[in-house]
Amino acid sequence: MHELVNDAHIQRLSSLTQSATSFATIFSPLVATSFYAILGFKMFIEFSIAANLVTLLILLSMTFHDQPIASASRNENDGNQWAHFKIGLRYIIANRFLKYVMSGGVFLNLMISALNVGMPFMVVHQLHAGAVTLGILNSVYAVGVLMGNLLLALLPPLKQLAKTLALAFVLVAVTLMAFGFVMIPGLSKGTLQIVGGAILLVSGIALAFLNTPMGIYIQKAVPTALLGRVSATVMSINMASLPIGVMIYTVIFQVFPSWVNFTVSGIILLGFALFLSRLMILEEDRQNRETQSELVKGTNS
């Protein structure tokens, strides 16, 4: 992103990109179903191919402003990609703030699997609230992510990233814990849709304030030569915890009551979030002090 716009506009571009993805998540099932019904299978496939071609043309129309790499450096990197990858990995390990946030993302994806696995199981099979209620809850959650990213696009660049991430992390944990109380058997369908939807709306907004600012930090802080490998490594490690969480919670929801699983998972996530938040804030303060010290030395020299 920082090769498309300057640093002052990375937050807005990243937020709008995530907003577009959330918008598509909300409306794509309805649009896709309608197109399939109107066009038929063969035409539907042709339409999908055309949509991908349009996407390719949009990408080709973009103007990137990449920083040129010296020929010797380029040849060295081409011949030793594994060594370059290890440099990127060492960068992640050396950057404690990035390491803390990545650890938080891994643990969050692990625990949020309780929502991905348990909500359909609880709403449809245990509460018998129907697929419509499940669709409403999923849509409200996507709307929350959309609202969060649109809000980020309107806000000025975030100055205190650690505190923003900490607050969002705690909110996600609290909403997961609160969702367990909504899932108690005997709750009416209307109450489940309204109260559960409100909780998931807040959770979606908080999730947007976690994912998007972290992407912005990587775009701004990581050197250009390492950006692709660092971002890909962070994303891969974070995503790897999702299937593990799904497998774990698939077993857990067969053994314990669903509302207990949500509540306990939220409590565990909240404790971890509070502990990690302290580490992130302390590390960000340390990095800010070092930056100010370097600026003072540069001014004096």
C-alpha positions as YAML, in Angstrom:
chain: A
units: angstrom
residues:
- id: 1
  name: MET
  ca: [0.00, 0.00, 0.00]
- id: 2
  name: HIS
  ca: [2.81, 2.39, 0.75]
- id: 3
  name: GLU
  ca: [3.86, 2.06, -2.91]
- id: 4
  name: LEU
  ca: [0.43, 3.32, -4.00]
- id: 5
  name: VAL
  ca: [0.00, 6.21, -1.54]
- id: 6
  name: ASN
  ca: [2.21, 8.07, 0.92]
- id: 7
  name: ASP
  ca: [2.23, 7.30, 4.65]
- id: 8
  name: ALA
  ca: [-0.38, 9.95, 5.48]
- id: 9
  name: HIS
  ca: [-3.01, 8.08, 3.44]
- id: 10
  name: ILE
  ca: [-2.19, 4.46, 4.31]
- id: 11
  name: GLN
  ca: [-4.77, 4.34, 7.12]
- id: 12
  name: ARG
  ca: [-7.55, 5.64, 4.87]
- id: 13
  name: LEU
  ca: [-6.65, 3.30, 2.00]
- id: 14
  name: SER
  ca: [-6.37, 0.28, 4.28]
- id: 15
  name: SER
  ca: [-9.65, 1.11, 6.03]
- id: 16
  name: LEU
  ca: [-11.53, 1.59, 2.76]
- id: 17
  name: THR
  ca: [-10.09, -1.66, 1.38]
- id: 18
  name: GLN
  ca: [-11.29, -3.56, 4.43]
- id: 19
  name: SER
  ca: [-14.65, -1.76, 4.21]
- id: 20
  name: ALA
  ca: [-15.08, -2.93, 0.62]
- id: 21
  name: THR
  ca: [-14.34, -6.50, 1.70]
- id: 22
  name: SER
  ca: [-16.88, -6.25, 4.53]
- id: 23
  name: PHE
  ca: [-19.46, -4.74, 2.18]
- id: 24
  name: ALA
  ca: [-18.97, -7.65, -0.21]
- id: 25
  name: THR
  ca: [-19.29, -10.13, 2.68]
- id: 26
  name: ILE
  ca: [-22.67, -8.66, 3.61]
- id: 27
  name: PHE
  ca: [-24.26, -8.50, 0.16]
- id: 28
  name: SER
  ca: [-22.43, -11.07, -1.95]
- id: 29
  name: PRO
  ca: [-24.63, -14.05, -0.93]
- id: 30
  name: LEU
  ca: [-27.78, -12.21, -2.01]
- id: 31
  name: VAL
  ca: [-26.25, -10.95, -5.26]
- id: 32
  name: ALA
  ca: [-24.68, -14.30, -6.13]
- id: 33
  name: THR
  ca: [-27.92, -16.18, -5.49]
- id: 34
  name: SER
  ca: [-29.87, -13.72, -7.63]
- id: 35
  name: PHE
  ca: [-27.38, -13.92, -10.50]
- id: 36
  name: TYR
  ca: [-27.38, -17.70, -10.35]
- id: 37
  name: ALA
  ca: [-31.17, -17.82, -10.49]
- id: 38
  name: ILE
  ca: [-31.38, -15.35, -13.39]
- id: 39
  name: LEU
  ca: [-28.36, -16.38, -15.50]
- id: 40
  name: GLY
  ca: [-28.20, -20.13, -14.97]
- id: 41
  name: PHE
  ca: [-25.09, -22.21, -14.27]
- id: 42
  name: LYS
  ca: [-23.21, -21.76, -17.57]
- id: 43
  name: MET
  ca: [-23.77, -18.00, -17.73]
- id: 44
  name: PHE
  ca: [-22.95, -17.73, -14.02]
- id: 45
  name: ILE
  ca: [-19.50, -19.27, -14.65]
- id: 46
  name: GLU
  ca: [-18.93, -16.91, -17.58]
- id: 47
  name: PHE
  ca: [-19.93, -13.97, -15.40]
- id: 48
  name: SER
  ca: [-17.42, -15.08, -12.74]
- id: 49
  name: ILE
  ca: [-14.65, -15.25, -15.36]
- id: 50
  name: ALA
  ca: [-15.57, -11.76, -16.58]
- id: 51
  name: ALA
  ca: [-15.50, -10.42, -13.01]
- id: 52
  name: ASN
  ca: [-11.97, -11.79, -12.51]
- id: 53
  name: LEU
  ca: [-10.85, -10.22, -15.80]
- id: 54
  name: VAL
  ca: [-12.20, -6.85, -14.67]
- id: 55
  name: THR
  ca: [-10.28, -7.26, -11.41]
- id: 56
  name: LEU
  ca: [-7.11, -8.01, -13.37]
- id: 57
  name: LEU
  ca: [-7.59, -4.87, -15.51]
- id: 58
  name: ILE
  ca: [-8.02, -2.76, -12.37]
- id: 59
  name: LEU
  ca: [-4.79, -4.15, -10.93]
- id: 60
  name: LEU
  ca: [-2.93, -3.52, -14.20]
- id: 61
  name: SER
  ca: [-4.15, 0.09, -14.22]
- id: 62
  name: MET
  ca: [-2.55, 0.83, -10.85]
- id: 63
  name: THR
  ca: [0.64, 2.85, -10.78]
- id: 64
  name: PHE
  ca: [3.16, 1.57, -8.23]
- id: 65
  name: HIS
  ca: [6.09, 3.66, -7.04]
- id: 66
  name: ASP
  ca: [8.49, 0.95, -5.96]
- id: 67
  name: GLN
  ca: [11.97, 1.75, -4.74]
- id: 68
  name: PRO
  ca: [14.66, 0.55, -7.17]
- id: 69
  name: ILE
  ca: [17.01, -2.15, -5.89]
- id: 70
  name: ALA
  ca: [20.66, -2.23, -6.88]
- id: 71
  name: SER
  ca: [21.52, -4.90, -9.47]
- id: 72
  name: ALA
  ca: [24.02, -6.65, -7.20]
- id: 73
  name: SER
  ca: [21.52, -6.77, -4.38]
- id: 74
  name: ARG
  ca: [18.79, -8.08, -6.72]
- id: 75
  name: ASN
  ca: [21.02, -10.87, -8.04]
- id: 76
  name: GLU
  ca: [22.02, -11.85, -4.52]
- id: 77
  name: ASN
  ca: [18.40, -11.98, -3.40]
- id: 78
  name: ASP
  ca: [17.32, -14.01, -6.44]
- id: 79
  name: GLY
  ca: [20.02, -16.59, -5.72]
- id: 80
  name: ASN
  ca: [19.34, -16.94, -2.02]
- id: 81
  name: GLN
  ca: [15.64, -16.50, -1.31]
- id: 82
  name: TRP
  ca: [15.74, -18.73, 1.77]
- id: 83
  name: ALA
  ca: [18.39, -16.52, 3.37]
- id: 84
  name: HIS
  ca: [16.23, -13.48, 2.63]
- id: 85
  name: PHE
  ca: [13.23, -15.20, 4.22]
- id: 86
  name: LYS
  ca: [15.25, -15.87, 7.38]
- id: 87
  name: ILE
  ca: [16.15, -12.18, 7.50]
- id: 88
  name: GLY
  ca: [12.44, -11.35, 7.50]
- id: 89
  name: LEU
  ca: [11.78, -13.91, 10.22]
- id: 90
  name: ARG
  ca: [14.60, -12.51, 12.34]
- id: 91
  name: TYR
  ca: [13.08, -9.04, 11.91]
- id: 92
  name: ILE
  ca: [9.80, -10.27, 13.38]
- id: 93
  name: ILE
  ca: [11.59, -11.92, 16.31]
- id: 94
  name: ALA
  ca: [13.69, -8.80, 16.97]
- id: 95
  name: ASN
  ca: [10.69, -6.42, 16.84]
- id: 96
  name: ARG
  ca: [9.07, -7.13, 20.20]
- id: 97
  name: PHE
  ca: [5.99, -5.02, 19.52]
- id: 98
  name: LEU
  ca: [5.29, -6.89, 16.29]
- id: 99
  name: LYS
  ca: [5.95, -10.19, 18.07]
- id: 100
  name: TYR
  ca: [3.49, -9.32, 20.86]
- id: 101
  name: VAL
  ca: [0.76, -8.34, 18.43]
- id: 102
  name: MET
  ca: [1.33, -11.43, 16.31]
- id: 103
  name: SER
  ca: [1.04, -13.60, 19.43]
- id: 104
  name: GLY
  ca: [-2.21, -11.82, 20.25]
- id: 105
  name: GLY
  ca: [-3.53, -12.48, 16.76]
- id: 106
  name: VAL
  ca: [-2.70, -16.18, 17.00]
- id: 107
  name: PHE
  ca: [-4.42, -16.54, 20.38]
- id: 108
  name: LEU
  ca: [-7.40, -14.46, 19.26]
- id: 109
  name: ASN
  ca: [-7.96, -16.60, 16.16]
- id: 110
  name: LEU
  ca: [-7.71, -19.69, 18.34]
- id: 111
  name: MET
  ca: [-10.34, -18.47, 20.81]
- id: 112
  name: ILE
  ca: [-12.64, -16.76, 18.29]
- id: 113
  name: SER
  ca: [-13.12, -20.18, 16.72]
- id: 114
  name: ALA
  ca: [-15.62, -20.69, 19.54]
- id: 115
  name: LEU
  ca: [-17.84, -18.20, 17.74]
- id: 116
  name: ASN
  ca: [-17.25, -19.68, 14.28]
- id: 117
  name: VAL
  ca: [-18.03, -23.22, 15.43]
- id: 118
  name: GLY
  ca: [-20.45, -22.65, 18.28]
- id: 119
  name: MET
  ca: [-22.82, -20.00, 16.96]
- id: 120
  name: PRO
  ca: [-24.30, -22.07, 14.08]
- id: 121
  name: PHE
  ca: [-24.41, -25.15, 16.31]
- id: 122
  name: MET
  ca: [-26.14, -23.32, 19.17]
- id: 123
  name: VAL
  ca: [-28.54, -21.13, 17.15]
- id: 124
  name: VAL
  ca: [-29.78, -23.79, 14.73]
- id: 125
  name: HIS
  ca: [-29.49, -27.11, 16.57]
- id: 126
  name: GLN
  ca: [-29.90, -26.24, 20.26]
- id: 127
  name: LEU
  ca: [-31.97, -23.06, 20.42]
- id: 128
  name: HIS
  ca: [-33.88, -23.97, 17.22]
- id: 129
  name: ALA
  ca: [-33.93, -20.29, 16.28]
- id: 130
  name: GLY
  ca: [-33.65, -21.11, 12.57]
- id: 131
  name: ALA
  ca: [-31.30, -20.26, 9.74]
- id: 132
  name: VAL
  ca: [-32.82, -16.77, 9.40]
- id: 133
  name: THR
  ca: [-31.65, -15.84, 12.89]
- id: 134
  name: LEU
  ca: [-28.20, -17.19, 12.12]
- id: 135
  name: GLY
  ca: [-28.10, -15.16, 8.90]
- id: 136
  name: ILE
  ca: [-29.11, -12.01, 10.77]
- id: 137
  name: LEU
  ca: [-26.38, -12.50, 13.39]
- id: 138
  name: ASN
  ca: [-23.73, -13.14, 10.72]
- id: 139
  name: SER
  ca: [-24.83, -10.09, 8.74]
- id: 140
  name: VAL
  ca: [-24.79, -7.83, 11.80]
- id: 141
  name: TYR
  ca: [-21.27, -9.04, 12.59]
- id: 142
  name: ALA
  ca: [-20.13, -8.15, 9.06]
- id: 143
  name: VAL
  ca: [-21.87, -4.76, 9.37]
- id: 144
  name: GLY
  ca: [-19.87, -4.14, 12.55]
- id: 145
  name: VAL
  ca: [-16.60, -4.82, 10.72]
- id: 146
  name: LEU
  ca: [-17.75, -2.48, 7.92]
- id: 147
  name: MET
  ca: [-18.65, 0.29, 10.40]
- id: 148
  name: GLY
  ca: [-15.34, -0.06, 12.19]
- id: 149
  name: ASN
  ca: [-13.34, 0.28, 9.00]
- id: 150
  name: LEU
  ca: [-15.39, 3.24, 7.77]
- id: 151
  name: LEU
  ca: [-14.80, 4.91, 11.13]
- id: 152
  name: LEU
  ca: [-11.06, 4.30, 10.81]
- id: 153
  name: ALA
  ca: [-11.14, 5.87, 7.34]
- id: 154
  name: LEU
  ca: [-12.61, 9.05, 8.82]
- id: 155
  name: LEU
  ca: [-10.34, 9.25, 11.86]
- id: 156
  name: PRO
  ca: [-6.93, 10.96, 11.77]
- id: 157
  name: PRO
  ca: [-3.86, 8.68, 11.82]
- id: 158
  name: LEU
  ca: [-3.72, 6.71, 15.05]
- id: 159
  name: LYS
  ca: [-1.05, 8.00, 17.43]
- id: 160
  name: GLN
  ca: [-1.25, 5.44, 20.25]
- id: 161
  name: LEU
  ca: [-1.44, 2.12, 18.45]
- id: 162
  name: ALA
  ca: [-0.84, -0.07, 21.51]
- id: 163
  name: LYS
  ca: [-3.71, 1.45, 23.49]
- id: 164
  name: THR
  ca: [-6.02, 1.20, 20.47]
- id: 165
  name: LEU
  ca: [-5.17, -2.48, 19.98]
- id: 166
  name: ALA
  ca: [-5.46, -3.15, 23.71]
- id: 167
  name: LEU
  ca: [-8.94, -1.63, 23.93]
- id: 168
  name: ALA
  ca: [-10.10, -3.51, 20.85]
- id: 169
  name: PHE
  ca: [-8.63, -6.76, 22.16]
- id: 170
  name: VAL
  ca: [-10.46, -6.38, 25.49]
- id: 171
  name: LEU
  ca: [-13.74, -5.53, 23.72]
- id: 172
  name: VAL
  ca: [-13.56, -8.67, 21.59]
- id: 173
  name: ALA
  ca: [-12.98, -10.75, 24.72]
- id: 174
  name: VAL
  ca: [-15.86, -9.09, 26.61]
- id: 175
  name: THR
  ca: [-18.29, -9.58, 23.72]
- id: 176
  name: LEU
  ca: [-17.33, -13.25, 23.42]
- id: 177
  name: MET
  ca: [-17.99, -13.67, 27.12]
- id: 178
  name: ALA
  ca: [-21.28, -11.74, 26.91]
- id: 179
  name: PHE
  ca: [-22.43, -13.84, 23.97]
- id: 180
  name: GLY
  ca: [-22.34, -16.86, 26.28]
- id: 181
  name: PHE
  ca: [-25.04, -15.31, 28.49]
- id: 182
  name: VAL
  ca: [-27.22, -14.65, 25.42]
- id: 183
  name: MET
  ca: [-26.91, -18.30, 24.41]
- id: 184
  name: ILE
  ca: [-28.53, -19.59, 27.62]
- id: 185
  name: PRO
  ca: [-31.41, -21.94, 26.67]
- id: 186
  name: GLY
  ca: [-34.91, -20.52, 26.98]
- id: 187
  name: LEU
  ca: [-34.15, -17.12, 25.46]
- id: 188
  name: SER
  ca: [-36.73, -15.92, 22.93]
- id: 189
  name: LYS
  ca: [-35.84, -15.66, 19.25]
- id: 190
  name: GLY
  ca: [-36.44, -11.90, 19.18]
- id: 191
  name: THR
  ca: [-34.22, -11.29, 22.19]
- id: 192
  name: LEU
  ca: [-31.51, -13.44, 20.67]
- id: 193
  name: GLN
  ca: [-31.61, -11.46, 17.42]
- id: 194
  name: ILE
  ca: [-31.59, -8.03, 19.12]
- id: 195
  name: VAL
  ca: [-29.22, -8.60, 22.05]
- id: 196
  name: GLY
  ca: [-27.00, -11.09, 20.24]
- id: 197
  name: GLY
  ca: [-26.89, -8.81, 17.20]
- id: 198
  name: ALA
  ca: [-25.85, -5.83, 19.34]
- id: 199
  name: ILE
  ca: [-23.05, -7.85, 20.94]
- id: 200
  name: LEU
  ca: [-21.80, -9.07, 17.57]
- id: 201
  name: LEU
  ca: [-22.00, -5.52, 16.15]
- id: 202
  name: VAL
  ca: [-19.64, -4.27, 18.87]
- id: 203
  name: SER
  ca: [-17.41, -7.32, 18.34]
- id: 204
  name: GLY
  ca: [-17.18, -6.61, 14.60]
- id: 205
  name: ILE
  ca: [-16.25, -2.96, 15.21]
- id: 206
  name: ALA
  ca: [-13.59, -4.02, 17.72]
- id: 207
  name: LEU
  ca: [-12.22, -6.59, 15.29]
- id: 208
  name: ALA
  ca: [-11.83, -3.89, 12.64]
- id: 209
  name: PHE
  ca: [-9.84, -1.80, 15.12]
- id: 210
  name: LEU
  ca: [-7.56, -4.80, 15.62]
- id: 211
  name: ASN
  ca: [-6.91, -6.02, 12.08]
- id: 212
  name: THR
  ca: [-6.70, -2.76, 10.11]
- id: 213
  name: PRO
  ca: [-4.35, -0.79, 12.44]
- id: 214
  name: MET
  ca: [-2.02, -3.79, 12.62]
- id: 215
  name: GLY
  ca: [-1.84, -3.90, 8.83]
- id: 216
  name: ILE
  ca: [-1.16, -0.17, 8.79]
- id: 217
  name: TYR
  ca: [1.67, -0.59, 11.32]
- id: 218
  name: ILE
  ca: [3.33, -3.27, 9.18]
- id: 219
  name: GLN
  ca: [3.05, -1.10, 6.07]
- id: 220
  name: LYS
  ca: [4.67, 1.87, 7.81]
- id: 221
  name: ALA
  ca: [7.24, 0.22, 10.08]
- id: 222
  name: VAL
  ca: [8.70, -2.68, 8.07]
- id: 223
  name: PRO
  ca: [11.44, -1.85, 5.54]
- id: 224
  name: THR
  ca: [10.33, -2.15, 1.91]
- id: 225
  name: ALA
  ca: [12.77, -4.98, 1.15]
- id: 226
  name: LEU
  ca: [11.24, -7.12, 3.92]
- id: 227
  name: LEU
  ca: [7.62, -5.99, 3.71]
- id: 228
  name: GLY
  ca: [6.26, -8.81, 1.56]
- id: 229
  name: ARG
  ca: [7.93, -11.58, 3.51]
- id: 230
  name: VAL
  ca: [7.13, -10.11, 6.92]
- id: 231
  name: SER
  ca: [3.46, -9.49, 6.15]
- id: 232
  name: ALA
  ca: [3.07, -12.93, 4.54]
- id: 233
  name: THR
  ca: [4.72, -14.62, 7.52]
- id: 234
  name: VAL
  ca: [2.56, -12.75, 10.03]
- id: 235
  name: MET
  ca: [-0.61, -13.59, 8.09]
- id: 236
  name: SER
  ca: [0.35, -17.25, 7.67]
- id: 237
  name: ILE
  ca: [1.10, -17.73, 11.36]
- id: 238
  name: ASN
  ca: [-2.13, -16.00, 12.37]
- id: 239
  name: MET
  ca: [-4.26, -17.99, 9.95]
- id: 240
  name: ALA
  ca: [-2.64, -21.29, 10.97]
- id: 241
  name: SER
  ca: [-4.35, -21.08, 14.37]
- id: 242
  name: LEU
  ca: [-7.85, -20.96, 12.84]
- id: 243
  name: PRO
  ca: [-8.14, -24.62, 11.75]
- id: 244
  name: ILE
  ca: [-6.57, -25.70, 15.04]
- id: 245
  name: GLY
  ca: [-9.20, -23.74, 16.94]
- id: 246
  name: VAL
  ca: [-11.97, -25.21, 14.78]
- id: 247
  name: MET
  ca: [-10.82, -28.76, 15.54]
- id: 248
  name: ILE
  ca: [-10.55, -28.06, 19.28]
- id: 249
  name: TYR
  ca: [-13.94, -26.38, 19.60]
- id: 250
  name: THR
  ca: [-15.65, -28.99, 17.44]
- id: 251
  name: VAL
  ca: [-14.81, -31.48, 20.19]
- id: 252
  name: ILE
  ca: [-15.50, -29.09, 23.08]
- id: 253
  name: PHE
  ca: [-19.00, -28.18, 21.87]
- id: 254
  name: GLN
  ca: [-19.88, -31.88, 21.80]
- id: 255
  name: VAL
  ca: [-18.95, -32.25, 25.48]
- id: 256
  name: PHE
  ca: [-19.84, -29.02, 27.34]
- id: 257
  name: PRO
  ca: [-22.87, -26.69, 27.15]
- id: 258
  name: SER
  ca: [-22.47, -24.07, 24.44]
- id: 259
  name: TRP
  ca: [-23.10, -21.04, 26.66]
- id: 260
  name: VAL
  ca: [-20.41, -22.27, 29.07]
- id: 261
  name: ASN
  ca: [-17.94, -22.61, 26.20]
- id: 262
  name: PHE
  ca: [-18.55, -19.02, 25.07]
- id: 263
  name: THR
  ca: [-18.32, -17.59, 28.58]
- id: 264
  name: VAL
  ca: [-15.18, -19.48, 29.63]
- id: 265
  name: SER
  ca: [-13.47, -18.72, 26.29]
- id: 266
  name: GLY
  ca: [-14.26, -15.03, 26.77]
- id: 267
  name: ILE
  ca: [-12.83, -15.05, 30.31]
- id: 268
  name: ILE
  ca: [-9.62, -16.76, 29.15]
- id: 269
  name: LEU
  ca: [-9.28, -14.35, 26.22]
- id: 270
  name: LEU
  ca: [-9.90, -11.36, 28.52]
- id: 271
  name: GLY
  ca: [-7.14, -12.44, 30.91]
- id: 272
  name: PHE
  ca: [-4.71, -12.90, 28.03]
- id: 273
  name: ALA
  ca: [-5.75, -9.57, 26.49]
- id: 274
  name: LEU
  ca: [-5.09, -7.66, 29.71]
- id: 275
  name: PHE
  ca: [-1.67, -9.29, 30.11]
- id: 276
  name: LEU
  ca: [-0.69, -8.69, 26.47]
- id: 277
  name: SER
  ca: [-2.02, -5.12, 26.50]
- id: 278
  name: ARG
  ca: [0.38, -4.21, 29.29]
- id: 279
  name: LEU
  ca: [3.32, -5.64, 27.34]
- id: 280
  name: MET
  ca: [2.32, -3.80, 24.14]
- id: 281
  name: ILE
  ca: [1.88, -0.44, 25.88]
- id: 282
  name: LEU
  ca: [5.22, -0.73, 27.71]
- id: 283
  name: GLU
  ca: [7.01, -1.72, 24.50]
- id: 284
  name: GLU
  ca: [5.48, 1.12, 22.50]
- id: 285
  name: ASP
  ca: [6.50, 3.60, 25.19]
- id: 286
  name: ARG
  ca: [10.05, 2.21, 25.11]
- id: 287
  name: GLN
  ca: [10.24, 2.53, 21.32]
- id: 288
  name: ASN
  ca: [8.90, 6.11, 21.48]
- id: 289
  name: ARG
  ca: [11.54, 7.05, 24.05]
- id: 290
  name: GLU
  ca: [14.29, 5.59, 21.87]
- id: 291
  name: THR
  ca: [12.97, 7.48, 18.82]
- id: 292
  name: GLN
  ca: [12.89, 10.76, 20.74]
- id: 293
  name: SER
  ca: [16.40, 10.14, 22.06]
- id: 294
  name: GLU
  ca: [17.70, 9.56, 18.53]
- id: 295
  name: LEU
  ca: [16.00, 12.75, 17.33]
- id: 296
  name: VAL
  ca: [17.61, 14.73, 20.14]
- id: 297
  name: LYS
  ca: [21.04, 13.30, 19.32]
- id: 298
  name: GLY
  ca: [20.57, 14.11, 15.63]
- id: 299
  name: THR
  ca: [19.55, 17.68, 16.47]
- id: 300
  name: ASN
  ca: [22.53, 18.20, 18.80]
- id: 301
  name: SER
  ca: [24.98, 16.81, 16.23]
...
